[in-house]
JSON list of C-alpha atoms in Angstrom, two decimals:
[
{"chain": "A", "resi": 28, "resn": "MET", "atom": "CA", "xyz": [41.32, 11.23, 18.79]},
{"chain": "A", "resi": 29, "resn": "ASN", "atom": "CA", "xyz": [42.97, 8.10, 17.43]},
{"chain": "A", "resi": 30, "resn": "LYS", "atom": "CA", "xyz": [45.58, 9.71, 15.17]},
{"chain": "A", "resi": 31, "resn": "GLN", "atom": "CA", "xyz": [47.06, 6.33, 14.25]},
{"chain": "A", "resi": 32, "resn": "ILE", "atom": "CA", "xyz": [44.10, 5.60, 11.97]},
{"chain": "A", "resi": 33, "resn": "ILE", "atom": "CA", "xyz": [44.15, 9.04, 10.35]},
{"chain": "A", "resi": 34, "resn": "GLU", "atom": "CA", "xyz": [47.94, 9.26, 9.87]},
{"chain": "A", "resi": 35, "resn": "ASN", "atom": "CA", "xyz": [48.24, 5.92, 8.08]},
{"chain": "A", "resi": 36, "resn": "PRO", "atom": "CA", "xyz": [47.63, 6.08, 4.31]},
{"chain": "A", "resi": 37, "resn": "VAL", "atom": "CA", "xyz": [44.17, 4.82, 3.37]},
{"chain": "A", "resi": 38, "resn": "GLU", "atom": "CA", "xyz": [43.26, 3.37, 0.00]},
{"chain": "A", "resi": 39, "resn": "GLU", "atom": "CA", "xyz": [40.83, 5.33, -2.15]},
{"chain": "A", "resi": 40, "resn": "GLN", "atom": "CA", "xyz": [38.31, 2.46, -2.10]},
{"chain": "A", "resi": 41, "resn": "THR", "atom": "CA", "xyz": [38.34, 2.47, 1.70]},
{"chain": "A", "resi": 42, "resn": "LEU", "atom": "CA", "xyz": [37.52, 6.19, 1.74]},
{"chain": "A", "resi": 43, "resn": "TYR", "atom": "CA", "xyz": [34.72, 5.56, -0.79]},
{"chain": "A", "resi": 44, "resn": "ASP", "atom": "CA", "xyz": [33.34, 2.80, 1.46]},
{"chain": "A", "resi": 45, "resn": "LEU", "atom": "CA", "xyz": [33.49, 5.16, 4.44]},
{"chain": "A", "resi": 46, "resn": "ALA", "atom": "CA", "xyz": [31.55, 7.79, 2.51]},
{"chain": "A", "resi": 47, "resn": "GLU", "atom": "CA", "xyz": [28.91, 5.19, 1.61]},
{"chain": "A", "resi": 48, "resn": "LEU", "atom": "CA", "xyz": [28.64, 4.22, 5.29]},
{"chain": "A", "resi": 49, "resn": "PHE", "atom": "CA", "xyz": [28.09, 7.83, 6.30]},
{"chain": "A", "resi": 50, "resn": "LYS", "atom": "CA", "xyz": [25.41, 8.20, 3.61]},
{"chain": "A", "resi": 51, "resn": "VAL", "atom": "CA", "xyz": [23.45, 5.47, 5.36]},
{"chain": "A", "resi": 52, "resn": "PHE", "atom": "CA", "xyz": [23.65, 7.48, 8.59]},
{"chain": "A", "resi": 53, "resn": "GLY", "atom": "CA", "xyz": [22.38, 10.53, 6.68]},
{"chain": "A", "resi": 54, "resn": "ASP", "atom": "CA", "xyz": [18.77, 9.30, 6.64]},
{"chain": "A", "resi": 55, "resn": "SER", "atom": "CA", "xyz": [16.66, 10.17, 9.69]},
{"chain": "A", "resi": 56, "resn": "THR", "atom": "CA", "xyz": [14.47, 7.07, 9.36]},
{"chain": "A", "resi": 57, "resn": "ARG", "atom": "CA", "xyz": [17.50, 4.78, 9.40]},
{"chain": "A", "resi": 58, "resn": "ILE", "atom": "CA", "xyz": [18.91, 6.68, 12.39]},
{"chain": "A", "resi": 59, "resn": "ARG", "atom": "CA", "xyz": [15.58, 6.25, 14.21]},
{"chain": "A", "resi": 60, "resn": "ILE", "atom": "CA", "xyz": [15.65, 2.51, 13.45]},
{"chain": "A", "resi": 61, "resn": "LEU", "atom": "CA", "xyz": [19.24, 2.21, 14.68]},
{"chain": "A", "resi": 62, "resn": "TYR", "atom": "CA", "xyz": [18.34, 4.12, 17.83]},
{"chain": "A", "resi": 63, "resn": "ALA", "atom": "CA", "xyz": [15.38, 1.81, 18.48]},
{"chain": "A", "resi": 64, "resn": "LEU", "atom": "CA", "xyz": [17.66, -1.21, 17.99]},
{"chain": "A", "resi": 65, "resn": "TYR", "atom": "CA", "xyz": [20.27, 0.41, 20.22]},
{"chain": "A", "resi": 66, "resn": "GLN", "atom": "CA", "xyz": [17.65, 0.19, 22.98]},
{"chain": "A", "resi": 67, "resn": "SER", "atom": "CA", "xyz": [16.65, -3.44, 22.34]},
{"chain": "A", "resi": 68, "resn": "GLU", "atom": "CA", "xyz": [16.21, -6.24, 19.82]},
{"chain": "A", "resi": 69, "resn": "LEU", "atom": "CA", "xyz": [12.95, -5.78, 17.90]},
{"chain": "A", "resi": 70, "resn": "CYS", "atom": "CA", "xyz": [10.88, -7.33, 15.13]},
{"chain": "A", "resi": 71, "resn": "VAL", "atom": "CA", "xyz": [9.69, -5.30, 12.13]},
{"chain": "A", "resi": 72, "resn": "GLN", "atom": "CA", "xyz": [6.22, -4.74, 13.59]},
{"chain": "A", "resi": 73, "resn": "GLU", "atom": "CA", "xyz": [7.66, -3.44, 16.88]},
{"chain": "A", "resi": 74, "resn": "ILE", "atom": "CA", "xyz": [9.93, -1.03, 15.00]},
{"chain": "A", "resi": 75, "resn": "ALA", "atom": "CA", "xyz": [7.02, 0.08, 12.80]},
{"chain": "A", "resi": 76, "resn": "ASP", "atom": "CA", "xyz": [4.86, 0.69, 15.88]},
{"chain": "A", "resi": 77, "resn": "GLN", "atom": "CA", "xyz": [7.59, 2.69, 17.66]},
{"chain": "A", "resi": 78, "resn": "LEU", "atom": "CA", "xyz": [8.26, 4.85, 14.60]},
{"chain": "A", "resi": 79, "resn": "SER", "atom": "CA", "xyz": [4.60, 5.10, 13.48]},
{"chain": "A", "resi": 80, "resn": "MET", "atom": "CA", "xyz": [5.51, 3.76, 10.04]},
{"chain": "A", "resi": 81, "resn": "THR", "atom": "CA", "xyz": [4.43, 0.86, 7.87]},
{"chain": "A", "resi": 82, "resn": "GLN", "atom": "CA", "xyz": [6.12, -2.53, 7.98]},
{"chain": "A", "resi": 83, "resn": "SER", "atom": "CA", "xyz": [6.97, -2.13, 4.31]},
{"chain": "A", "resi": 84, "resn": "ALA", "atom": "CA", "xyz": [8.83, 1.15, 4.90]},
{"chain": "A", "resi": 85, "resn": "ILE", "atom": "CA", "xyz": [10.73, -0.35, 7.83]},
{"chain": "A", "resi": 86, "resn": "SER", "atom": "CA", "xyz": [11.62, -3.48, 5.86]},
{"chain": "A", "resi": 87, "resn": "HIS", "atom": "CA", "xyz": [13.01, -1.35, 3.04]},
{"chain": "A", "resi": 88, "resn": "GLN", "atom": "CA", "xyz": [15.26, 0.58, 5.41]},
{"chain": "A", "resi": 89, "resn": "LEU", "atom": "CA", "xyz": [16.32, -2.60, 7.24]},
{"chain": "A", "resi": 90, "resn": "ARG", "atom": "CA", "xyz": [17.41, -4.07, 3.91]},
{"chain": "A", "resi": 91, "resn": "ILE", "atom": "CA", "xyz": [19.79, -1.11, 3.43]},
{"chain": "A", "resi": 92, "resn": "LEU", "atom": "CA", "xyz": [21.06, -1.39, 7.00]},
{"chain": "A", "resi": 93, "resn": "LYS", "atom": "CA", "xyz": [21.70, -5.13, 6.52]},
{"chain": "A", "resi": 94, "resn": "GLN", "atom": "CA", "xyz": [23.56, -4.50, 3.25]},
{"chain": "A", "resi": 95, "resn": "MET", "atom": "CA", "xyz": [25.89, -2.13, 5.10]},
{"chain": "A", "resi": 96, "resn": "SER", "atom": "CA", "xyz": [26.34, -4.67, 7.94]},
{"chain": "A", "resi": 97, "resn": "LEU", "atom": "CA", "xyz": [24.84, -2.32, 10.51]},
{"chain": "A", "resi": 98, "resn": "VAL", "atom": "CA", "xyz": [22.10, -4.68, 11.70]},
{"chain": "A", "resi": 99, "resn": "ARG", "atom": "CA", "xyz": [21.82, -8.42, 12.08]},
{"chain": "A", "resi": 100, "resn": "PHE", "atom": "CA", "xyz": [18.81, -10.65, 12.42]},
{"chain": "A", "resi": 101, "resn": "ARG", "atom": "CA", "xyz": [17.73, -13.94, 13.91]},
{"chain": "A", "resi": 102, "resn": "ARG", "atom": "CA", "xyz": [14.65, -15.99, 13.21]},
{"chain": "A", "resi": 103, "resn": "GLU", "atom": "CA", "xyz": [12.40, -17.29, 15.96]},
{"chain": "A", "resi": 104, "resn": "GLY", "atom": "CA", "xyz": [9.60, -19.28, 14.36]},
{"chain": "A", "resi": 105, "resn": "LYS", "atom": "CA", "xyz": [8.03, -16.99, 11.78]},
{"chain": "A", "resi": 106, "resn": "THR", "atom": "CA", "xyz": [9.30, -13.82, 13.45]},
{"chain": "A", "resi": 107, "resn": "ILE", "atom": "CA", "xyz": [12.60, -12.17, 12.55]},
{"chain": "A", "resi": 108, "resn": "TYR", "atom": "CA", "xyz": [14.27, -10.09, 15.26]},
{"chain": "A", "resi": 109, "resn": "TYR", "atom": "CA", "xyz": [16.74, -7.33, 14.44]},
{"chain": "A", "resi": 110, "resn": "SER", "atom": "CA", "xyz": [19.58, -5.90, 16.51]},
{"chain": "A", "resi": 111, "resn": "LEU", "atom": "CA", "xyz": [22.68, -3.79, 15.97]},
{"chain": "A", "resi": 112, "resn": "ALA", "atom": "CA", "xyz": [25.32, -5.78, 14.12]},
{"chain": "A", "resi": 113, "resn": "ASP", "atom": "CA", "xyz": [28.10, -5.22, 16.65]},
{"chain": "A", "resi": 114, "resn": "ASP", "atom": "CA", "xyz": [29.62, -2.86, 19.22]},
{"chain": "A", "resi": 115, "resn": "HIS", "atom": "CA", "xyz": [31.05, -0.65, 16.46]},
{"chain": "A", "resi": 116, "resn": "VAL", "atom": "CA", "xyz": [27.55, 0.42, 15.47]},
{"chain": "A", "resi": 117, "resn": "ALA", "atom": "CA", "xyz": [26.68, 1.20, 19.10]},
{"chain": "A", "resi": 118, "resn": "THR", "atom": "CA", "xyz": [29.91, 3.22, 19.39]},
{"chain": "A", "resi": 119, "resn": "ILE", "atom": "CA", "xyz": [29.08, 5.22, 16.26]},
{"chain": "A", "resi": 120, "resn": "MET", "atom": "CA", "xyz": [25.62, 5.96, 17.67]},
{"chain": "A", "resi": 121, "resn": "ASN", "atom": "CA", "xyz": [27.08, 6.93, 21.07]},
{"chain": "A", "resi": 122, "resn": "GLN", "atom": "CA", "xyz": [29.72, 9.18, 19.52]},
{"chain": "A", "resi": 123, "resn": "GLY", "atom": "CA", "xyz": [27.19, 10.86, 17.25]},
{"chain": "A", "resi": 124, "resn": "LEU", "atom": "CA", "xyz": [24.76, 11.47, 20.10]},
{"chain": "A", "resi": 125, "resn": "GLU", "atom": "CA", "xyz": [27.55, 12.79, 22.30]},
{"chain": "A", "resi": 126, "resn": "HIS", "atom": "CA", "xyz": [28.63, 15.16, 19.55]},
{"chain": "A", "resi": 127, "resn": "VAL", "atom": "CA", "xyz": [25.18, 16.61, 18.83]},
{"chain": "A", "resi": 128, "resn": "CYS", "atom": "CA", "xyz": [24.36, 16.94, 22.54]},
{"chain": "A", "resi": 129, "resn": "GLU", "atom": "CA", "xyz": [27.49, 19.01, 23.32]}
]
């Protein structure tokens, strides 16, 4: 465990922001989307197909994930492709999976 982070005083707002981040991870649909994007970059339709959900439902959840800087997107013609925002998100997913699989 990285005690350096925990031992240093943290501002109240930072702890609030951390709680908000964990709330986003508390939704199984968002976790399923993040897991799909952990595997590869996908467009909304591909995510919807993998999760057997509507494009509208996926778009709503992607909006939340974008607001929390957990996913990024790029446009290719009319298609928008989504991926994990950075290695931190992949690390959080890895750590969470490792923890629940113990």
